[in-house]
């Protein structure tokens, strides 16, 4: 008690209870301070942050290419196309900026002179390299990757140099033996079941380490059982860290094989990539004491290591890597092509061998490039054939008759979109064009997918996405390149119908692995359709089947047109999900609609024709 007044503690100078009650101009000082102070926290940007000169105002990490006079802002090519695609912004006037690449913004230094974010200069160099790759990927159709394969006898230029940077090396006979051991160990492993769940008695890092060591122990036992002498040399001390290189190479060849063969390791690759993803966690690395990750061996990396990249600029490489197709050709022509290819391979392997690079390794590099051509023929070419069918059988603006109309209406036959004929034609064309561009750059995308999945400072979180428990993780490099591919596709078709949203790191596409898996299945949809359509003309050789086609469909062309019309209508009608946002007209929703059409193929009246041409399903081998 002081002068008869109670005191509850120290008071601010110049303040008293009577003054606070009588003077209405007194404000809460702490409240004012909180208002004046800049917002801070994990979800707030610093008020001191300033955009570096020469960078895009939207993404803030790419060099600016275009200045918008109406917005008075600088944009990179991808962001400008996304922001000015339609509406009043489409009429904005622009002018190109200088092509000189601005300097990379440096982080603010701390008091001891170190970068504030804790990264060293080496990280900045890596960022610059990735920026250059993304910048190159976002250019228009003049980019090297988008040019057609050089013709035989012509100048190959830099085409094979650019492609070989993302083409994995073909597995040798010895590597294939170890691949079988890896697949056997992964097939019996319950890695994700034991890690992505609530553990009892052990923390998640300890469960991860336990499962990785258990898998390595299984691999050790399999190697020992396969080759006792080699297994004894490798694992006589039972030291996982001492065999770090062996496990790195073993896991790398599994990843390399999957990239070259997306239809293989369908149940085991997910375990492998999630295991490697967990091995990058700092807590796990400290407990594990060794790294499981090696860079993917590509054709370019092998040749660059031995200073032999000039082989990729030799004009003979087009002949040495060409794919020999036998359909519709005489045996004499096929044998002539085989001999010319073998001569080119031998000439190149003998010319550029040396410096530790054997002729067999050079042959392996050339065979790997040839595998890339085979991959493109099986995966990308069905998109080209479907585009040709669309342009041949259907008019772009008006339908010739009701059977040729591609118009769809929301609520009719399961459709969720309403398009007239011309809009649906453009919608199908741009969807097939986009798929074609994605498959053309599939190896590049897969490389970025693994970089995003295995990034050290990009954690994931387990989340129920409505399709089970999934690892939700952002994929900045993959997303950025996908926006560049989308930008190129939009430029090639002129106008764009529908949404251009690319789901990545959300409940629709939880991570980059789910994304690449979705688009690696495109050929499973289109290849059976194009195979059936190509074999329908041969059915008229049988009088009974030809009579059935004439009676039911009018003619062979009528049958082909009915199949195409139904696929172009209801394979791209926004169906396949329980809400518009998950399917609809977004980039991923187009693929969802196509799979929904495939699931109802048995109900179509032309389904017996599919069976007559050897169709076994959309998930089989053709």
Coordinates of C-alpha atoms in Angstrom, one line a residue:
X1 CA 0.0 0.0 0.0
X2 CA 1.3 3.4 -1.0
X3 CA -0.7 6.6 -0.1
X4 CA -3.7 4.3 0.3
X5 CA -3.5 3.0 -3.3
X6 CA -2.7 -0.6 -4.1
X7 CA 0.4 -1.3 -6.3
X8 CA 0.6 -4.4 -8.5
X9 CA 4.1 -3.8 -9.8
X10 CA 6.2 -1.3 -11.6
X11 CA 4.4 1.1 -13.9
X12 CA 5.5 2.9 -17.0
X13 CA 7.0 6.3 -16.4
X14 CA 4.4 9.1 -16.6
X15 CA 1.5 6.7 -16.5
X16 CA -1.0 6.2 -13.7
X17 CA -4.4 4.5 -13.4
X18 CA -6.2 7.8 -13.1
X19 CA -4.4 9.3 -16.1
X20 CA -5.2 6.3 -18.3
X21 CA -8.8 6.4 -17.3
X22 CA -9.2 10.2 -17.8
X23 CA -7.0 10.7 -20.9
X24 CA -8.6 9.1 -24.0
X25 CA -5.6 10.1 -26.2
X26 CA -3.4 7.5 -24.5
X27 CA -3.1 4.4 -26.7
X28 CA -1.6 1.1 -26.0
X29 CA 2.1 1.5 -26.7
X30 CA 2.8 -2.1 -27.3
X31 CA -0.1 -2.3 -29.7
X32 CA 1.3 0.6 -31.7
X33 CA 4.7 -0.9 -31.8
X34 CA 3.3 -4.1 -33.2
X35 CA 1.5 -2.2 -35.9
X36 CA 4.4 -0.1 -36.9
X37 CA 6.9 -3.0 -36.9
X38 CA 7.2 -5.1 -40.1
X39 CA 5.4 -8.5 -40.2
X40 CA 7.7 -11.3 -39.5
X41 CA 7.4 -15.0 -39.1
X42 CA 7.7 -18.2 -41.2
X43 CA 4.8 -17.2 -43.5
X44 CA 5.6 -13.5 -43.8
X45 CA 8.1 -11.9 -46.2
X46 CA 10.6 -9.5 -44.8
X47 CA 9.6 -5.8 -45.4
X48 CA 13.3 -5.1 -46.3
X49 CA 13.2 -7.5 -49.2
X50 CA 13.9 -5.8 -52.5
X51 CA 13.7 -7.2 -56.0
X52 CA 17.1 -7.3 -57.7
X53 CA 17.4 -5.4 -60.9
X54 CA 17.1 -7.5 -64.1
X55 CA 14.9 -10.2 -62.6
X56 CA 11.2 -11.1 -63.2
X57 CA 8.8 -9.3 -60.9
X58 CA 6.6 -12.4 -60.6
X59 CA 8.9 -15.3 -59.9
X60 CA 11.8 -13.2 -58.7
X61 CA 14.4 -15.8 -59.6
X62 CA 14.6 -15.7 -63.4
X63 CA 16.2 -13.1 -65.7
X64 CA 13.6 -10.7 -67.1
X65 CA 13.1 -10.9 -70.8
X66 CA 10.1 -8.6 -71.5
X67 CA 9.1 -5.2 -70.2
X68 CA 5.3 -4.6 -70.1
X69 CA 4.6 -0.9 -70.8
X70 CA 1.1 -1.1 -69.3
X71 CA 2.1 -3.0 -66.1
X72 CA 5.5 -1.1 -66.0
X73 CA 7.1 -4.3 -64.8
X74 CA 9.7 -6.7 -66.1
X75 CA 8.8 -10.4 -66.7
X76 CA 10.5 -13.6 -67.7
X77 CA 9.0 -15.4 -70.7
X78 CA 7.0 -17.9 -68.8
X79 CA 5.5 -15.5 -66.2
X80 CA 4.6 -13.0 -68.9
X81 CA 2.8 -15.6 -71.0
X82 CA 0.9 -16.8 -67.9
X83 CA -0.1 -13.3 -66.8
X84 CA -1.0 -12.0 -70.2
X85 CA -2.6 -15.0 -71.8
X86 CA -6.2 -13.6 -72.1
X87 CA -8.4 -10.7 -71.1
X88 CA -7.4 -7.1 -71.2
X89 CA -3.9 -7.9 -70.3
X90 CA -3.5 -9.7 -73.6
X91 CA -3.5 -6.3 -75.3
X92 CA -0.7 -4.9 -73.2
X93 CA 2.2 -3.4 -75.2
X94 CA 5.7 -4.8 -74.6
X95 CA 9.2 -4.4 -75.6
X96 CA 12.1 -6.9 -75.3
X97 CA 14.8 -6.4 -72.8
X98 CA 18.5 -6.9 -73.3
X99 CA 19.6 -10.5 -73.4
X100 CA 22.5 -10.0 -71.1
X101 CA 22.1 -12.2 -68.0
X102 CA 22.0 -10.2 -64.8
X103 CA 24.3 -11.0 -62.0
X104 CA 23.0 -13.4 -59.4
X105 CA 21.6 -11.6 -56.3
X106 CA 23.9 -12.1 -53.3
X107 CA 22.4 -12.7 -49.9
X108 CA 22.9 -10.2 -47.2
X109 CA 26.1 -10.9 -45.2
X110 CA 26.0 -11.4 -41.5
X111 CA 28.3 -9.6 -39.0
X112 CA 31.0 -12.2 -39.5
X113 CA 31.0 -11.9 -43.3
X114 CA 29.2 -15.2 -44.0
X115 CA 26.1 -15.3 -46.1
X116 CA 23.0 -14.8 -44.1
X117 CA 21.3 -17.9 -45.4
X118 CA 24.1 -20.1 -44.4
X119 CA 24.9 -21.2 -48.0
X120 CA 28.3 -21.1 -49.5
X121 CA 29.4 -19.8 -52.9
X122 CA 29.2 -23.3 -54.3
X123 CA 25.5 -23.3 -53.9
X124 CA 25.3 -20.1 -55.9
X125 CA 27.2 -21.7 -58.8
X126 CA 24.7 -24.6 -58.9
X127 CA 21.8 -22.1 -58.9
X128 CA 23.3 -20.3 -61.9
X129 CA 23.6 -23.5 -63.8
X130 CA 20.1 -24.5 -63.1
X131 CA 18.8 -21.1 -64.1
X132 CA 20.6 -21.4 -67.4
X133 CA 19.0 -24.8 -68.1
X134 CA 15.5 -23.5 -67.2
X135 CA 16.0 -20.4 -69.3
X136 CA 17.0 -22.5 -72.2
X137 CA 13.9 -24.8 -71.7
X138 CA 11.5 -21.8 -71.7
X139 CA 12.5 -20.5 -75.1
X140 CA 10.2 -20.9 -78.1
X141 CA 10.3 -23.7 -80.7
X142 CA 13.8 -22.6 -81.8
X143 CA 15.3 -24.5 -78.8
X144 CA 17.5 -27.4 -79.8
X145 CA 15.4 -29.9 -77.9
X146 CA 12.4 -29.0 -79.9
X147 CA 14.1 -29.3 -83.3
X148 CA 13.4 -32.6 -85.2
X149 CA 16.1 -35.2 -85.2
X150 CA 18.9 -34.4 -87.7
X151 CA 18.4 -36.1 -91.0
X152 CA 20.9 -38.8 -92.0
X153 CA 23.7 -37.3 -94.0
X154 CA 23.1 -33.8 -92.7
X155 CA 24.9 -31.7 -90.1
X156 CA 24.0 -32.8 -86.6
X157 CA 25.3 -29.7 -84.9
X158 CA 24.6 -29.6 -81.2
X159 CA 21.5 -31.7 -81.2
X160 CA 23.0 -34.9 -79.9
X161 CA 25.1 -32.9 -77.4
X162 CA 22.0 -31.4 -75.8
X163 CA 20.0 -34.7 -75.8
X164 CA 22.9 -36.8 -74.4
X165 CA 23.0 -34.7 -71.2
X166 CA 19.8 -36.5 -70.0
X167 CA 20.1 -39.9 -71.8
X168 CA 21.0 -42.6 -69.2
X169 CA 23.6 -45.2 -70.1
X170 CA 22.3 -48.6 -71.1
X171 CA 23.0 -51.3 -68.5
X172 CA 25.8 -53.8 -69.1
X173 CA 25.4 -57.5 -68.7
X174 CA 27.0 -57.4 -65.2
X175 CA 24.8 -54.4 -64.2
X176 CA 21.7 -56.3 -65.2
X177 CA 22.7 -59.1 -62.9
X178 CA 22.9 -56.7 -60.0
X179 CA 19.6 -55.1 -61.1
X180 CA 17.8 -58.4 -60.6
X181 CA 19.3 -58.6 -57.1
X182 CA 18.1 -55.1 -56.3
X183 CA 14.6 -55.8 -57.6
X184 CA 14.4 -59.0 -55.5
X185 CA 15.5 -57.1 -52.3
X186 CA 13.0 -54.3 -53.0
X187 CA 10.1 -56.7 -53.7
X188 CA 10.4 -58.3 -50.3
X189 CA 10.9 -55.0 -48.4
X190 CA 8.1 -53.3 -46.5
X191 CA 9.9 -50.0 -46.4
X192 CA 7.0 -47.6 -46.9
X193 CA 4.6 -49.6 -44.7
X194 CA 7.0 -49.4 -41.8
X195 CA 8.3 -45.9 -42.3
X196 CA 5.2 -43.9 -43.3
X197 CA 3.2 -45.0 -40.3
X198 CA 3.1 -44.4 -36.6
X199 CA 6.0 -46.2 -35.0
X200 CA 6.0 -47.7 -31.5
X201 CA 9.2 -47.4 -29.5
X202 CA 11.3 -45.9 -32.3
X203 CA 11.5 -42.4 -33.8
X204 CA 11.0 -42.0 -37.5
X205 CA 14.8 -41.4 -38.2
X206 CA 15.6 -44.6 -36.3
X207 CA 13.0 -46.5 -38.2
X208 CA 14.4 -45.2 -41.5
X209 CA 17.9 -46.2 -40.6
X210 CA 16.8 -49.6 -39.5
X211 CA 15.0 -50.3 -42.7
X212 CA 17.8 -49.0 -44.9
X213 CA 20.3 -51.2 -43.1
X214 CA 17.9 -54.1 -43.3
X215 CA 17.7 -53.7 -47.1
X216 CA 21.4 -53.4 -47.4
X217 CA 21.8 -56.6 -45.4
X218 CA 19.4 -58.4 -47.8
X219 CA 21.4 -57.1 -50.7
X220 CA 24.6 -58.3 -49.1
X221 CA 23.2 -61.8 -48.6
X222 CA 21.9 -62.0 -52.2
X223 CA 25.3 -60.9 -53.6
X224 CA 27.0 -63.5 -51.3
X225 CA 24.7 -66.2 -52.5
X226 CA 25.2 -65.2 -56.2
X227 CA 28.9 -64.9 -56.1
X228 CA 30.5 -66.2 -52.9
X229 CA 34.0 -64.9 -53.7
X230 CA 33.0 -61.4 -54.5
X231 CA 30.5 -61.3 -51.7
X232 CA 33.2 -62.4 -49.2
X233 CA 35.5 -59.7 -50.4
X234 CA 32.8 -57.0 -50.1
X235 CA 31.2 -57.9 -46.8
X236 CA 33.7 -59.8 -44.7
X237 CA 33.9 -56.9 -42.2
X238 CA 30.1 -56.4 -42.3
X239 CA 30.7 -52.6 -42.6
X240 CA 28.1 -50.8 -44.6
X241 CA 30.1 -47.6 -44.7
X242 CA 33.1 -49.4 -46.1
X243 CA 30.9 -50.6 -49.0
X244 CA 29.3 -47.2 -49.6
X245 CA 30.4 -47.0 -53.3
X246 CA 28.9 -50.5 -53.9
X247 CA 25.5 -49.5 -52.6
X248 CA 25.6 -46.1 -54.4
X249 CA 26.3 -47.8 -57.7
X250 CA 23.6 -50.5 -57.0
X251 CA 20.9 -47.9 -56.3
X252 CA 22.0 -45.7 -59.2
X253 CA 21.6 -48.5 -61.8
X254 CA 18.1 -49.1 -60.6
X255 CA 17.2 -45.5 -61.0
X256 CA 18.9 -45.4 -64.4
X257 CA 17.0 -48.5 -65.6
X258 CA 13.7 -47.1 -64.6
X259 CA 14.2 -43.8 -66.5
X260 CA 15.0 -45.8 -69.7
X261 CA 12.1 -48.2 -69.1
X262 CA 9.1 -46.4 -67.4
X263 CA 6.9 -49.5 -67.7
X264 CA 9.4 -51.6 -65.5
X265 CA 9.9 -51.6 -61.7
X266 CA 6.3 -50.3 -61.2
X267 CA 6.0 -51.6 -57.7
X268 CA 9.7 -51.3 -56.6
X269 CA 10.9 -48.0 -57.9
X270 CA 8.6 -46.1 -55.5
X271 CA 10.2 -47.9 -52.5
X272 CA 13.7 -47.1 -53.9
X273 CA 13.2 -43.4 -54.5
X274 CA 11.4 -42.9 -51.1
X275 CA 14.3 -44.8 -49.4
X276 CA 16.8 -42.5 -51.0
X277 CA 14.6 -39.5 -50.2
X278 CA 14.7 -40.4 -46.5
X279 CA 18.4 -41.0 -46.6
X280 CA 18.9 -37.3 -47.4
X281 CA 17.4 -36.2 -44.0
X282 CA 20.1 -34.8 -41.8
X283 CA 19.1 -36.9 -38.8
X284 CA 19.3 -40.1 -40.9
X285 CA 22.6 -39.2 -42.5
X286 CA 24.1 -38.8 -39.0
X287 CA 22.9 -42.2 -37.9
X288 CA 23.6 -44.0 -41.2
X289 CA 27.2 -42.8 -41.6
X290 CA 27.1 -43.2 -45.4
X291 CA 25.4 -41.8 -48.4
X292 CA 23.2 -43.8 -50.7
X293 CA 23.0 -41.4 -53.7
X294 CA 25.2 -41.2 -56.8
X295 CA 24.5 -39.0 -59.9
X296 CA 22.9 -40.8 -62.8
X297 CA 25.4 -41.9 -65.4
X298 CA 24.5 -40.3 -68.7
X299 CA 26.0 -40.5 -72.1
X300 CA 27.3 -37.0 -71.9
X301 CA 28.9 -37.5 -68.4
X302 CA 30.8 -40.6 -69.6
X303 CA 32.1 -38.9 -72.7
X304 CA 32.9 -35.6 -70.9
X305 CA 34.9 -37.5 -68.3
X306 CA 37.2 -38.9 -71.0
X307 CA 37.2 -35.7 -73.2
X308 CA 35.4 -37.5 -76.1
X309 CA 32.3 -35.3 -76.5
X310 CA 33.3 -34.6 -80.1
X311 CA 31.8 -37.9 -81.1
X312 CA 28.4 -36.3 -80.6
X313 CA 29.2 -33.7 -83.2
X314 CA 30.3 -36.2 -85.8
X315 CA 27.8 -36.4 -88.7
X316 CA 28.1 -40.3 -88.6
X317 CA 26.4 -40.3 -85.2
X318 CA 23.0 -39.9 -86.9
X319 CA 23.6 -43.2 -88.9
X320 CA 25.1 -45.0 -85.9
X321 CA 22.1 -44.3 -83.6
X322 CA 19.2 -44.5 -86.1
X323 CA 16.3 -46.8 -85.4
X324 CA 15.7 -49.4 -88.1
X325 CA 12.0 -50.0 -88.6
X326 CA 11.0 -53.1 -90.6
X327 CA 7.3 -52.2 -91.2
X328 CA 6.5 -52.0 -94.9
X329 CA 10.0 -52.5 -96.1
X330 CA 11.8 -55.3 -98.0
X331 CA 14.4 -57.5 -96.3
X332 CA 17.1 -56.2 -98.7
X333 CA 16.5 -52.5 -97.5
X334 CA 16.5 -53.6 -93.9
X335 CA 19.8 -55.5 -94.2
X336 CA 21.4 -52.5 -96.0
X337 CA 20.5 -50.2 -93.2
X338 CA 21.8 -52.7 -90.6
X339 CA 25.2 -52.9 -92.3
X340 CA 25.5 -49.2 -92.7
X341 CA 24.7 -48.7 -89.0
X342 CA 27.2 -51.3 -87.9
X343 CA 29.9 -49.7 -90.1
X344 CA 29.2 -46.3 -88.6
X345 CA 29.4 -47.6 -85.0
X346 CA 32.7 -49.3 -85.7
X347 CA 34.1 -46.3 -87.4
X348 CA 33.2 -43.9 -84.6
X349 CA 34.3 -46.3 -81.8
X350 CA 37.7 -46.8 -83.3
X351 CA 38.1 -43.1 -84.1
X352 CA 37.3 -41.7 -80.7
X353 CA 38.6 -44.5 -78.4
X354 CA 41.5 -43.8 -76.1
X355 CA 42.2 -41.7 -73.0
X356 CA 40.8 -44.6 -70.9
X357 CA 37.7 -44.9 -73.0
X358 CA 37.4 -48.3 -74.7
X359 CA 35.6 -49.1 -78.0
X360 CA 33.0 -51.1 -76.0
X361 CA 32.1 -48.1 -73.9
X362 CA 31.7 -46.0 -77.0
X363 CA 29.4 -48.6 -78.5
X364 CA 27.4 -48.6 -75.3
X365 CA 27.0 -44.8 -75.5
X366 CA 25.8 -45.0 -79.1
X367 CA 23.4 -47.8 -78.2
X368 CA 22.0 -45.7 -75.4
X369 CA 21.3 -42.9 -77.8
X370 CA 19.5 -45.4 -80.0
X371 CA 17.5 -46.5 -77.0
X372 CA 16.3 -42.9 -76.7
X373 CA 15.1 -42.9 -80.2
X374 CA 13.2 -46.1 -79.6
X375 CA 11.7 -44.5 -76.4
X376 CA 10.5 -41.5 -78.4
X377 CA 8.9 -43.7 -81.1
X378 CA 6.9 -45.7 -78.6
X379 CA 5.9 -42.9 -76.3
X380 CA 5.9 -39.6 -78.3
X381 CA 5.0 -40.8 -81.8
X382 CA 1.4 -42.0 -80.8
X383 CA 0.7 -38.3 -79.9
X384 CA 1.8 -37.3 -83.4
X385 CA -0.3 -40.0 -85.0
X386 CA -3.4 -38.9 -83.0
X387 CA -2.8 -35.3 -84.1
X388 CA -2.7 -36.5 -87.7
X389 CA -6.0 -38.4 -87.2
X390 CA -7.6 -35.3 -85.7
X391 CA -6.6 -33.1 -88.6
X392 CA -7.4 -35.7 -91.3
X393 CA -10.9 -36.7 -90.2
X394 CA -12.3 -33.5 -88.5
X395 CA -12.6 -29.9 -89.6
X396 CA -11.2 -27.4 -87.2
X397 CA -14.1 -24.9 -87.2
X398 CA -17.3 -26.7 -88.3
X399 CA -18.6 -30.2 -88.4
X400 CA -19.6 -31.7 -91.7
X401 CA -22.3 -33.9 -90.2
X402 CA -23.6 -34.8 -86.7
X403 CA -21.3 -37.8 -86.5
X404 CA -18.3 -35.6 -87.2
X405 CA -19.2 -33.1 -84.5
X406 CA -17.0 -33.0 -81.4
X407 CA -19.3 -30.8 -79.4
X408 CA -20.0 -31.8 -75.8
X409 CA -22.4 -30.5 -73.1
X410 CA -21.9 -30.6 -69.4
X411 CA -24.1 -33.3 -67.8
X412 CA -24.5 -35.3 -71.0
X413 CA -22.8 -38.7 -71.1
X414 CA -20.7 -37.8 -68.1
X415 CA -19.2 -34.7 -69.5
X416 CA -18.2 -31.9 -67.2
X417 CA -17.4 -29.3 -69.9
X418 CA -19.5 -27.5 -72.5
X419 CA -17.7 -26.9 -75.8
X420 CA -18.9 -26.4 -79.3
X421 CA -17.1 -28.2 -82.2
X422 CA -14.4 -25.7 -82.8
X423 CA -13.6 -25.2 -79.2
X424 CA -13.4 -28.9 -78.5
X425 CA -11.2 -29.4 -81.6
X426 CA -8.8 -26.8 -80.3
X427 CA -9.0 -28.3 -76.8
X428 CA -8.0 -31.8 -78.0
X429 CA -5.3 -30.4 -80.3
X430 CA -3.6 -28.4 -77.6
X431 CA -3.9 -31.3 -75.1
X432 CA -2.2 -33.7 -77.5
X433 CA 0.4 -31.1 -78.4
X434 CA 1.2 -30.6 -74.7
X435 CA 1.5 -34.3 -74.1
X436 CA 3.8 -34.6 -77.1
X437 CA 6.1 -31.9 -75.8
X438 CA 6.2 -33.4 -72.3
X439 CA 7.2 -36.8 -73.7
X440 CA 9.8 -35.3 -76.0
X441 CA 11.6 -33.8 -72.9
X442 CA 10.7 -36.8 -70.6
X443 CA 14.4 -37.7 -69.8
X444 CA 15.1 -34.1 -68.9
X445 CA 12.0 -33.9 -66.7
X446 CA 12.9 -37.2 -65.0
X447 CA 16.3 -35.7 -64.2
X448 CA 14.6 -32.7 -62.6
X449 CA 12.1 -34.9 -60.8
X450 CA 14.9 -36.8 -59.0
X451 CA 16.7 -33.5 -58.1
X452 CA 13.5 -32.3 -56.5
X453 CA 12.7 -35.6 -54.7
X454 CA 16.3 -36.0 -53.4
X455 CA 16.9 -32.4 -52.5
X456 CA 18.5 -32.1 -49.1
X457 CA 16.7 -29.0 -47.9
X458 CA 13.2 -29.8 -49.3
X459 CA 11.3 -31.9 -46.7
X460 CA 8.0 -33.6 -47.3
X461 CA 5.0 -34.1 -45.0
X462 CA 2.7 -37.0 -44.8
X463 CA -0.9 -36.1 -45.7
X464 CA -4.1 -37.9 -46.5
X465 CA -4.9 -36.6 -50.0
X466 CA -8.1 -38.6 -50.4
X467 CA -6.2 -41.3 -52.2
X468 CA -4.3 -42.7 -49.2
X469 CA -1.4 -41.4 -47.2
X470 CA 1.0 -39.6 -49.5
X471 CA 4.3 -37.6 -49.2
X472 CA 3.5 -34.1 -50.2
X473 CA 6.6 -32.2 -51.3
X474 CA 7.2 -29.1 -53.5
X475 CA 9.0 -29.6 -56.8
X476 CA 10.3 -26.2 -57.9
X477 CA 12.6 -27.3 -60.7
X478 CA 10.0 -29.7 -62.3
X479 CA 7.3 -27.1 -62.0
X480 CA 9.3 -24.4 -63.5
X481 CA 10.3 -26.6 -66.5
X482 CA 6.7 -27.7 -66.9
X483 CA 5.5 -24.1 -67.1
X484 CA 8.2 -23.6 -69.8
X485 CA 6.9 -26.6 -71.8
X486 CA 3.3 -25.3 -71.4
X487 CA 4.4 -21.9 -72.6
X488 CA 5.9 -23.5 -75.8
X489 CA 2.8 -25.6 -76.4
X490 CA 0.6 -22.5 -76.0
X491 CA 2.7 -20.6 -78.6
X492 CA 2.6 -23.5 -81.0
X493 CA -1.2 -23.8 -81.0
X494 CA -1.9 -20.1 -80.8
X495 CA -4.9 -19.9 -78.5
X496 CA -5.5 -21.8 -75.3
X497 CA -8.8 -23.3 -74.2
X498 CA -9.5 -24.1 -70.6
X499 CA -7.3 -23.8 -67.5
X500 CA -3.5 -23.8 -67.5
X501 CA -3.2 -24.8 -63.8
X502 CA -0.4 -27.4 -63.2
X503 CA -0.9 -29.3 -60.1
X504 CA 2.3 -30.0 -58.2
X505 CA 2.8 -30.6 -54.5
X506 CA -0.9 -30.6 -53.6
X507 CA -3.6 -33.3 -53.0
X508 CA -4.0 -33.9 -56.7
X509 CA -0.3 -34.5 -57.5
X510 CA 1.5 -34.8 -54.1
X511 CA 5.1 -34.8 -55.4
X512 CA 7.2 -35.0 -58.5
X513 CA 7.2 -38.8 -58.5
X514 CA 3.4 -38.9 -58.9
X515 CA 3.7 -36.2 -61.6
X516 CA 6.2 -38.2 -63.7
X517 CA 4.4 -41.4 -63.2
X518 CA 1.1 -39.8 -64.6
X519 CA 2.7 -38.6 -67.8
X520 CA 4.8 -41.8 -68.4
X521 CA 1.5 -43.6 -68.8
X522 CA 0.3 -41.6 -71.8
X523 CA 1.6 -44.2 -74.3
X524 CA -0.5 -46.8 -72.4
X525 CA -3.6 -44.8 -73.5
X526 CA -2.7 -43.8 -77.0
X527 CA -0.6 -46.7 -78.3
X528 CA -3.4 -49.3 -78.1
X529 CA -5.8 -46.9 -79.8
X530 CA -3.3 -46.1 -82.7
X531 CA -2.5 -49.8 -83.0
X532 CA -6.1 -50.7 -83.3
X533 CA -6.8 -47.9 -85.9
X534 CA -3.8 -49.0 -88.0
X535 CA -5.0 -52.6 -88.1
X536 CA -8.6 -51.9 -88.9
X537 CA -8.0 -51.8 -92.7
X538 CA -6.6 -55.3 -92.6
X539 CA -9.9 -56.7 -91.1
X540 CA -11.6 -56.3 -94.5
X541 CA -9.5 -59.2 -95.8
X542 CA -12.0 -61.4 -94.0
X543 CA -15.3 -61.3 -95.8
X544 CA -17.4 -62.0 -92.7
X545 CA -15.7 -59.3 -90.6
X546 CA -15.8 -56.8 -93.5
X547 CA -19.5 -57.5 -93.9
X548 CA -20.0 -56.8 -90.2
X549 CA -18.2 -53.5 -90.4
X550 CA -20.2 -52.5 -93.5
X551 CA -23.4 -53.3 -91.8
X552 CA -22.7 -51.7 -88.4
X553 CA -20.5 -48.7 -89.3
X554 CA -21.1 -48.2 -93.0
X555 CA -17.4 -48.5 -94.0
X556 CA -13.9 -48.9 -92.6
X557 CA -13.5 -45.1 -92.6
X558 CA -16.8 -44.8 -90.8
X559 CA -15.6 -47.1 -88.1
X560 CA -12.3 -45.3 -87.6
X561 CA -14.1 -41.9 -87.5
X562 CA -16.6 -43.2 -84.9
X563 CA -13.8 -44.4 -82.6
X564 CA -11.9 -41.1 -83.0
X565 CA -15.0 -39.0 -82.5
X566 CA -15.9 -40.8 -79.3
X567 CA -12.4 -40.5 -77.9
X568 CA -12.0 -36.9 -78.8
X569 CA -15.3 -36.1 -77.2
X570 CA -15.3 -38.1 -74.0
X571 CA -11.6 -38.6 -73.5
X572 CA -11.4 -34.8 -73.1
X573 CA -14.6 -33.9 -71.5
X574 CA -13.4 -33.0 -67.9
X575 CA -14.7 -36.2 -66.4
X576 CA -13.0 -38.6 -64.0
X577 CA -13.2 -36.8 -60.6
X578 CA -15.9 -35.9 -58.1
X579 CA -15.3 -32.1 -58.4
X580 CA -14.4 -29.6 -61.2
X581 CA -11.1 -28.6 -59.6
X582 CA -9.6 -32.1 -59.6
X583 CA -10.5 -32.8 -63.2
X584 CA -12.1 -30.2 -65.4
X585 CA -9.9 -28.5 -67.9
X586 CA -6.7 -28.2 -65.9
X587 CA -3.4 -29.7 -67.2
X588 CA -3.7 -32.9 -65.1
X589 CA -7.4 -33.1 -65.5
X590 CA -7.1 -33.8 -69.2
X591 CA -5.1 -36.9 -68.5
X592 CA -7.7 -37.9 -65.8
X593 CA -10.5 -37.7 -68.4
X594 CA -8.6 -39.9 -70.9
X595 CA -8.1 -42.6 -68.2
X596 CA -11.8 -42.3 -67.4
X597 CA -12.6 -43.0 -71.0
X598 CA -10.3 -46.0 -71.0
X599 CA -12.1 -47.5 -68.0
X600 CA -15.4 -47.6 -70.0
X601 CA -14.1 -49.0 -73.3
X602 CA -15.9 -52.3 -72.7
X603 CA -19.3 -50.5 -72.9
X604 CA -18.6 -49.1 -76.4
X605 CA -20.3 -50.7 -79.4
X606 CA -17.0 -50.8 -81.3
X607 CA -15.2 -52.7 -78.5
X608 CA -15.3 -56.1 -80.4
X609 CA -13.3 -54.4 -83.1
X610 CA -10.6 -53.7 -80.6
X611 CA -10.5 -57.3 -79.6
X612 CA -10.3 -58.4 -83.2
X613 CA -7.1 -56.4 -83.6
X614 CA -5.4 -58.0 -80.7
X615 CA -6.3 -55.5 -78.0
X616 CA -5.7 -56.9 -74.4
X617 CA -6.2 -53.7 -72.3
X618 CA -4.6 -50.4 -71.6
X619 CA -2.3 -51.9 -69.0
X620 CA -0.7 -54.7 -71.1
X621 CA 2.1 -55.3 -73.5
X622 CA 1.8 -54.5 -77.2

